[in-house]
Coordinates of C-alpha atoms in Angstrom, one line a residue:
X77 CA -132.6 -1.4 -192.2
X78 CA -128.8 -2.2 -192.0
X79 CA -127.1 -2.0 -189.1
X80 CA -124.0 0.4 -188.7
X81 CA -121.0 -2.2 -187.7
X82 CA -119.4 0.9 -185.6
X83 CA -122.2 0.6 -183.2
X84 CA -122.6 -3.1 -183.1
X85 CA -122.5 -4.0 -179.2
X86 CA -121.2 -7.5 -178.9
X87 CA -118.3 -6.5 -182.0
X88 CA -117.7 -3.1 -179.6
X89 CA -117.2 -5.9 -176.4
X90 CA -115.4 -8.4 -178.2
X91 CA -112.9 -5.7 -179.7
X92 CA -112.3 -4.0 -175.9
X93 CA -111.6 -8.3 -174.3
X94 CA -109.2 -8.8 -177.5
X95 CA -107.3 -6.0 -176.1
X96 CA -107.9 -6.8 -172.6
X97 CA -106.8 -10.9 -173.0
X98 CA -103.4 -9.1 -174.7
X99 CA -102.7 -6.9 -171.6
X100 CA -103.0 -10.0 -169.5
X101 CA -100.9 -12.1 -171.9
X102 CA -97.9 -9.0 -171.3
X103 CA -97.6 -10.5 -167.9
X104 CA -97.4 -14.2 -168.2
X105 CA -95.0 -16.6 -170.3
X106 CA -94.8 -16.1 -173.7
X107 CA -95.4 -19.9 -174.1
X108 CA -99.1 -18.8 -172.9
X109 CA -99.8 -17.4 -175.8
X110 CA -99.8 -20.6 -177.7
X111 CA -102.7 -21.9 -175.9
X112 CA -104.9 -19.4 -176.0
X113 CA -104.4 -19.3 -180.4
X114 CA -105.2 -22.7 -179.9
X115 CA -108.5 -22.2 -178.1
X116 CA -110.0 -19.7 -179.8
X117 CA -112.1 -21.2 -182.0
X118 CA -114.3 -22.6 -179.4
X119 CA -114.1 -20.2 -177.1
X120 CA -115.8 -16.5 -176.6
X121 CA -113.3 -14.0 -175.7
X122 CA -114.6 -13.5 -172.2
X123 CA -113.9 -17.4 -171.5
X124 CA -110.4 -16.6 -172.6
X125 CA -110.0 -13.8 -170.2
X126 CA -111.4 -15.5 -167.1
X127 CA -108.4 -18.1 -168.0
X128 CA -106.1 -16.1 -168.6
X129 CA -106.6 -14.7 -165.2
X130 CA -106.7 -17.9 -162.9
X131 CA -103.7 -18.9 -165.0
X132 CA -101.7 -15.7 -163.7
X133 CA -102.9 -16.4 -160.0
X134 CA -101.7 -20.2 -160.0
X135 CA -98.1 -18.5 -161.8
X136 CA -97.9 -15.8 -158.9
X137 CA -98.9 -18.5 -156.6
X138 CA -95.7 -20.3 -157.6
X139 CA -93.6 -17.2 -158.0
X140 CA -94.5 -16.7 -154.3
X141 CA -94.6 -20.1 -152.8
X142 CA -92.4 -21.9 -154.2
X143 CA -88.2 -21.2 -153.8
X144 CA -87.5 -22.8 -157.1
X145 CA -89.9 -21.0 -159.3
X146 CA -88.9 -17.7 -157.2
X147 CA -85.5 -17.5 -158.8
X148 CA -87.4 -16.7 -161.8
X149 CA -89.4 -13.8 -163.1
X150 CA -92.9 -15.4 -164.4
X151 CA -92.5 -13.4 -167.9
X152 CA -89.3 -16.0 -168.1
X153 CA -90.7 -19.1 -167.3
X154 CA -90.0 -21.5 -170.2
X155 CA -92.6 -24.1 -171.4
X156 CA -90.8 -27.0 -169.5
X157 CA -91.4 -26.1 -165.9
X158 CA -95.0 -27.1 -166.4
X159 CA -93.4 -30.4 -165.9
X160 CA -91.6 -29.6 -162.6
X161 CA -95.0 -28.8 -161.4
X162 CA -96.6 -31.8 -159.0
X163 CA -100.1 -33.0 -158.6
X164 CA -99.4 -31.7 -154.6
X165 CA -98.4 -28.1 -156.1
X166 CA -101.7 -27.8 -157.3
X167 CA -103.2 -29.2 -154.9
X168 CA -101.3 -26.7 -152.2
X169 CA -102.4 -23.8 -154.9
X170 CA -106.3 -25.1 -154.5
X171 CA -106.4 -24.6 -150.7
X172 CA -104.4 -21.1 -151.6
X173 CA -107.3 -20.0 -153.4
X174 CA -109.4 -20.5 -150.4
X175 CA -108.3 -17.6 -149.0
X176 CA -105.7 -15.3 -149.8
X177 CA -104.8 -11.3 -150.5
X178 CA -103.2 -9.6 -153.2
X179 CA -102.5 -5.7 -153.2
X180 CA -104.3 -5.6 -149.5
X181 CA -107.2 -6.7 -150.9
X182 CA -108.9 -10.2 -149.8
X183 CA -110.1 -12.9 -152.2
X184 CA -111.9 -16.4 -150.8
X185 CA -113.2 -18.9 -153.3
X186 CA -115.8 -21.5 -152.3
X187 CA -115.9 -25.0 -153.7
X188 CA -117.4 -23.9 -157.2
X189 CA -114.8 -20.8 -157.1
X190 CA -111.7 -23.5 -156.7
X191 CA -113.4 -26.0 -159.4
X192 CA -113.5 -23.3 -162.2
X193 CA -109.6 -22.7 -160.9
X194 CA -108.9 -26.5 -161.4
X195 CA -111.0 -26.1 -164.7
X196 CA -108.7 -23.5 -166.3
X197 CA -105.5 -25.3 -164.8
X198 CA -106.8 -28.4 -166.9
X199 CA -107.8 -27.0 -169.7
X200 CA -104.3 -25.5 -169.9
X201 CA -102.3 -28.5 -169.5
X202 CA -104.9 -30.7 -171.7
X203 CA -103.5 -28.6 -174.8
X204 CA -99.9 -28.8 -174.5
X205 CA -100.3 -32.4 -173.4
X206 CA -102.3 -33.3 -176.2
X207 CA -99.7 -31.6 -178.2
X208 CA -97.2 -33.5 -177.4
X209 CA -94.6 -30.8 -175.9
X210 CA -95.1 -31.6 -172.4
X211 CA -94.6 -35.0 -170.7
X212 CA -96.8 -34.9 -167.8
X213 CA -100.5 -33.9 -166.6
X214 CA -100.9 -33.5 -163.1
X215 CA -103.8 -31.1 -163.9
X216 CA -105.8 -34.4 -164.4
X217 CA -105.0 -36.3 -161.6
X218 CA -106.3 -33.8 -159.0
X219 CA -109.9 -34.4 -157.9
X220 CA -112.5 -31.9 -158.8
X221 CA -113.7 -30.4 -155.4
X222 CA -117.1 -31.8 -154.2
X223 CA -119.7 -29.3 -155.3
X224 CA -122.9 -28.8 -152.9
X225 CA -126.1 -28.7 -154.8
X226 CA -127.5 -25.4 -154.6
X227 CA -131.0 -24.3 -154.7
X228 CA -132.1 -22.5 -157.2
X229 CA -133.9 -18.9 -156.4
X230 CA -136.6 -17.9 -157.8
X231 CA -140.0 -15.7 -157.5
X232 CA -142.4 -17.1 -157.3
X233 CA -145.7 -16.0 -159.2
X234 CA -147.2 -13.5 -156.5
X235 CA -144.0 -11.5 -156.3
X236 CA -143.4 -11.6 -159.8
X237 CA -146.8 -9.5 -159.4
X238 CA -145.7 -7.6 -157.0
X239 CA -142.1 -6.6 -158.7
X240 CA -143.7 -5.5 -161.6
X241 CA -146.3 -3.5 -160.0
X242 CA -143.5 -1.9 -156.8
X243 CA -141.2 -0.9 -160.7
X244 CA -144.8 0.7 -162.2
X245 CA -145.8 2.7 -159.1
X246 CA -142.5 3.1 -157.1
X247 CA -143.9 2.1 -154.0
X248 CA -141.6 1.5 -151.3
X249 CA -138.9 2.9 -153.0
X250 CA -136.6 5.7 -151.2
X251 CA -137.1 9.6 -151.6
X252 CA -134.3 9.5 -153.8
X253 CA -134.9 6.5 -155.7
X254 CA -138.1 8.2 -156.2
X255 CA -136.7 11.7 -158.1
X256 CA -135.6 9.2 -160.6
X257 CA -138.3 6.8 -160.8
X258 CA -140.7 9.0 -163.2
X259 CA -137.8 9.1 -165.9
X260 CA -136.9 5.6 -166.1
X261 CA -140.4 4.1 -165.0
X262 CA -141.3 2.8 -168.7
X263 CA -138.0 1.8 -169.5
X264 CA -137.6 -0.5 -166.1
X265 CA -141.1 -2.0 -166.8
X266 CA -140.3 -2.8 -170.5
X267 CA -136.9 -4.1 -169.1
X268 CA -137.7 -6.2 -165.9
X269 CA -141.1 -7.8 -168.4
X270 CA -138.4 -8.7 -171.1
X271 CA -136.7 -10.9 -168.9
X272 CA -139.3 -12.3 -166.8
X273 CA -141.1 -13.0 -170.1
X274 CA -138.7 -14.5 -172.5
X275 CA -135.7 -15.6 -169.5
X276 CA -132.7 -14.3 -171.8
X277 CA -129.5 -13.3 -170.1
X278 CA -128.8 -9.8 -168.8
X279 CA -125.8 -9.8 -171.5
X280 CA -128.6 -10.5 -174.3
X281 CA -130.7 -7.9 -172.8
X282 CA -128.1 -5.1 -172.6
X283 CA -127.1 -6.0 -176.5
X284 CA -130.4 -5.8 -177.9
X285 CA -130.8 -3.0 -180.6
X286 CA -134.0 -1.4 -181.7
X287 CA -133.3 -3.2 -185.5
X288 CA -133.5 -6.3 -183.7
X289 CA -137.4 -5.9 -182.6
X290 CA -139.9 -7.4 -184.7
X291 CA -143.1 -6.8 -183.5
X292 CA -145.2 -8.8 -187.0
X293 CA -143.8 -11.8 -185.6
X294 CA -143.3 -11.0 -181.5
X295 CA -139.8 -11.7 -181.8
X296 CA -136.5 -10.7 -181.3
X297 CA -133.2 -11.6 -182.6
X298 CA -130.4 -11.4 -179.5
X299 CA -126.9 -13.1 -179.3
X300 CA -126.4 -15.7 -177.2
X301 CA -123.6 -16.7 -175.2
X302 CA -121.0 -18.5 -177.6
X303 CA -121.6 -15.7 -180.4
X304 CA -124.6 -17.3 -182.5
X305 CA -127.1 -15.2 -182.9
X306 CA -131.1 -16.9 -182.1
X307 CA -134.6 -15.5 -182.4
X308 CA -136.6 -15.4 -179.3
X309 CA -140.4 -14.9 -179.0
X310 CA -142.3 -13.0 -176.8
X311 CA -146.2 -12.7 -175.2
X312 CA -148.6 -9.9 -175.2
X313 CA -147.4 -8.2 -172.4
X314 CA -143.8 -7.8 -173.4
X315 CA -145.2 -6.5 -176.8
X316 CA -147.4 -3.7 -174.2
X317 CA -144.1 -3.1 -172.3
X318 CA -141.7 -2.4 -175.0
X319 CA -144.6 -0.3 -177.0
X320 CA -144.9 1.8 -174.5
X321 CA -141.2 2.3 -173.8
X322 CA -140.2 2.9 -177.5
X323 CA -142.9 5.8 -178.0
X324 CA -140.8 7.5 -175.0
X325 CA -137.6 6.3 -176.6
X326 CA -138.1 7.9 -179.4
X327 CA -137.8 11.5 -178.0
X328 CA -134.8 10.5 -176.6
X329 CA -131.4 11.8 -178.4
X330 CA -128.5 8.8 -177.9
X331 CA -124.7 9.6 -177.3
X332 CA -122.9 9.0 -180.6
X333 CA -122.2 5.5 -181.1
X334 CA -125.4 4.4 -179.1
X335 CA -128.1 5.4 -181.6
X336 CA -129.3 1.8 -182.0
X337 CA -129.4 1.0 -178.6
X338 CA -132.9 -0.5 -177.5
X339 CA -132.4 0.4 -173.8
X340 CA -130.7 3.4 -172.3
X341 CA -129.0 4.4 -169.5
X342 CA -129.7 8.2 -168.1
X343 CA -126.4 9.0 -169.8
X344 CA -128.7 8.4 -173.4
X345 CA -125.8 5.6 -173.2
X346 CA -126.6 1.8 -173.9
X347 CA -127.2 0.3 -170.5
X348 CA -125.0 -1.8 -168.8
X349 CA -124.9 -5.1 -167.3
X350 CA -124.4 -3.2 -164.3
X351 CA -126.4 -1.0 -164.3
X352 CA -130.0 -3.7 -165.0
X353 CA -128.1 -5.6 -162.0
X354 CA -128.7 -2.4 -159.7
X355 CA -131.9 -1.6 -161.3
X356 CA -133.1 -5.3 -160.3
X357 CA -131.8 -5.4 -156.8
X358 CA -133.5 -1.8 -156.0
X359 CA -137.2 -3.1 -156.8
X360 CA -136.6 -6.7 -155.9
X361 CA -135.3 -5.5 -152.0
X362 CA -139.2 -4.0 -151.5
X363 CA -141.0 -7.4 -152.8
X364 CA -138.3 -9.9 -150.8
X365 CA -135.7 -9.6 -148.2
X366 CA -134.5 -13.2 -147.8
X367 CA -134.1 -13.7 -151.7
X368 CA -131.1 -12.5 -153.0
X369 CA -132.6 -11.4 -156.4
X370 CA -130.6 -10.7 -159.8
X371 CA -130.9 -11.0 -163.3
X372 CA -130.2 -14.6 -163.6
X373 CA -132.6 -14.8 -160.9
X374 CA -135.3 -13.8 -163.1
X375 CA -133.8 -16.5 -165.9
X376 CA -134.6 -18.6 -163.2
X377 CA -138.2 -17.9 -162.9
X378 CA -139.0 -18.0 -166.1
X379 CA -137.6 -21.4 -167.0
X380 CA -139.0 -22.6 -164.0
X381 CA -142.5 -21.1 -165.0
X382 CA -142.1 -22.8 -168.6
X383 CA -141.4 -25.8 -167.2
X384 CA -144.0 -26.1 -164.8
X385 CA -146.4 -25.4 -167.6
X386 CA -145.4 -27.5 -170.3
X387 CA -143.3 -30.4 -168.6
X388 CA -141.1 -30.6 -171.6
X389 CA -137.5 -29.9 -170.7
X390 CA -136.2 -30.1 -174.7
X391 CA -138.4 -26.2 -174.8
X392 CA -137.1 -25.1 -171.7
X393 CA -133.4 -25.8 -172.6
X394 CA -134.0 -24.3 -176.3
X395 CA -135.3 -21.2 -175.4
X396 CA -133.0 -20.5 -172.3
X397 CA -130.3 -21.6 -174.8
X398 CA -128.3 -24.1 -172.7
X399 CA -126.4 -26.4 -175.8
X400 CA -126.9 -29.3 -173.8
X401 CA -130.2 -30.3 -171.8
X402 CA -128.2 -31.9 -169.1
X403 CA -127.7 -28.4 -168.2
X404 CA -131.4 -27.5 -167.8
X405 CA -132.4 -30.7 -166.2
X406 CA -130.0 -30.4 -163.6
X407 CA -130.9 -26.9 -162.6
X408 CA -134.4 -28.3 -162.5
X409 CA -134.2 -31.6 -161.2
X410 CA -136.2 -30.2 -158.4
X411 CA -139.4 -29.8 -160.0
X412 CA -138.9 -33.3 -161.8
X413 CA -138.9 -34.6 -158.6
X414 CA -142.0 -32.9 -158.0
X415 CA -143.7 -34.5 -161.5
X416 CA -142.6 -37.7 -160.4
X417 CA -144.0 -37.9 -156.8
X418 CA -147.1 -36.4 -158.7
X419 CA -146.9 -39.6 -161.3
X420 CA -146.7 -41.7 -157.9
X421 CA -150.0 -40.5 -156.5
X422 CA -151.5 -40.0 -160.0
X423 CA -152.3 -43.8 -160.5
X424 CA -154.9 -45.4 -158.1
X425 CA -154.7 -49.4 -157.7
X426 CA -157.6 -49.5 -155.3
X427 CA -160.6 -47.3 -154.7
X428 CA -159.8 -45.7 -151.0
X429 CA -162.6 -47.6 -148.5
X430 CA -163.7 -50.9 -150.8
X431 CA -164.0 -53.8 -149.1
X432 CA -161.8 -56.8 -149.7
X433 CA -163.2 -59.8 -150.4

């Protein structure tokens, strides 16, 4: 069955942060523009906007902080004050970004919040200095902050249990929570198995149409994050969970423009991103109060759970789709720690209580 282009999700998104990245490109340099024609190719157009907006916050840093870049309106700035600026102006900007408000409202960035700043700053200066129309790069003399390892969250296989069961029955959800719960119960179940059982992002999830489903072969084709499209397979009780869901589904009459939809919101609109984020934190509060539970979350558990039963890291970082397996091992060096204290106590030299001679 072909798909109708209108309706394509991901073609819908990447159409609304086209025109989004040009709103935000109205209010910096026109020089800017240059370097985000240059980076397109590599780079999805959600990347682009989360650049585009820590570029304008270090330029309205300057515009504020600095007296010499005050006498100038930031639409004005010409390509050659990127070489006025210092490795100490970005390093003053940095500690800016640790705390500061804009339109009464307050913004604090931790370490990883003021490394993805530094990140865009480089990647900025990287292309015009690589191009030859800028003399310096102080970008790439200022150290990367020092990023704590953070542990990563995850259910574990009891509560996994226990989600799925509290999103079946309801249980210990609130009186209003409940008038709902009837309606959306199948969907939820079919949603919250999906991505315990195959780990894809919530962005995947959301795009998913019911063309995409093919239950001959227990897969599903989703887009990943960087635009290529990938098959991903799923187990018996997916297959259950989305069965059951699409037999209720199909009564169900979509909004124009959402008729391919797999999963709908109570609008009979595709779902949101949103939206799966509040529906996982209102059955995931019931099961666990001192895990902060989200979609990714979920990711989480399932690569963890893969890797724990197969010990190869190559599947885990395949089907998770992380481009390079650096990625996965270092969000599960943990439990190949755990494998190799196992190795250590695996081999016996000598039989506990012989004798020596």
């Amino acid at each position: 069955m072909e798909k109708n282009n209108k309706t394509n999700y991901h073609d819908e998104l990447n159409k609304k942060n086209i025109l989004h990245l040009r709103e935000l490109l109205s209010t910096l340099p026109p020089f800017c523009a240059q370097f985000f024609r240059g980076i397109q190719e590599y780079t999805s157009s959600r990347t682009r906007i989360a650049y585009a907006y820590d570029i304008r916050v270090f330029f309205e840093y300057l515009h504020e902080s600095n007296p010499v870049f005050r006498k100038t309106p930031i639409k004005e700035y010409p390509l050659e004050i990127l070489d006025k600026i210092t490795r100490l102006d970005i390093e003053e900007y940095l500690e800016h970004c640790s705390y500061y408000i804009k339109d009464g409202k307050e913004y604090m960035n931790d370490e990883r919040g003021k490394s993805r700043k530094l990140a865009s700053l480089r990647s900025f200066y990287n292309y015009f200095f690589r191009n030859e129309m800028i003399e310096k790069n102080p970008a790439a003399l200022v150290k990367m902050p020092k990023l704590h390892e953070k542990e990563i969250v995850r259910l574990d296989p009891d509560e996994v249990a226990i989600l799925l069961d509290t999103v079946e029955t309801g249980e210990k959800l609130t009186k209003k929570q409940m008038q709902y719960h009837e309606k959306n119960k199948l969907r939820d179940v079919a949603l919250l198995t999906l991505l315990l059982g195959t780990g894809i992002r919530v962005s995947e999830c959301v795009g998913i149409d019911i063309q995409d489903i093919d239950f001959k072969n227990n897969g599903i084709k989703i887009r990943r994050k960087g635009g290529y499209e990938a098959v991903i397979y799923f187990g018996d009780e997916v297959c259950v969970a989305l069965l059951d869901y699409l037999e209720k589904r199909e009564n169900m009459t979509p909004v124009s423009g959402h008729e391919n939809a797999l999963f709908l919101s109570m609008q009979n609109k595709r779902i949101t991103v949103r939206a799966v984020e509040n529906l996982v934190k209102k059955y995931a509060l019931p099961v666990t109060n001192l895990k902060k539970i989200t979609p990714h979350k979920l990711r989480s558990t399932y690569g963890t759970t893969l890797y724990r039963e197969t010990g190869d890291i190559y599947l885990v970082a395949d089907v998770l789709g992380h481009k390079d397996v650096n990625t996965t091992r270092k969000h599960y060096a943990a439990l190949e720690d755990d494998k190799r204290r196992m190795a250590a106590k695996a081999v016996t030299l000598r039989e506990k209580g012989s004798e020596t001679d």
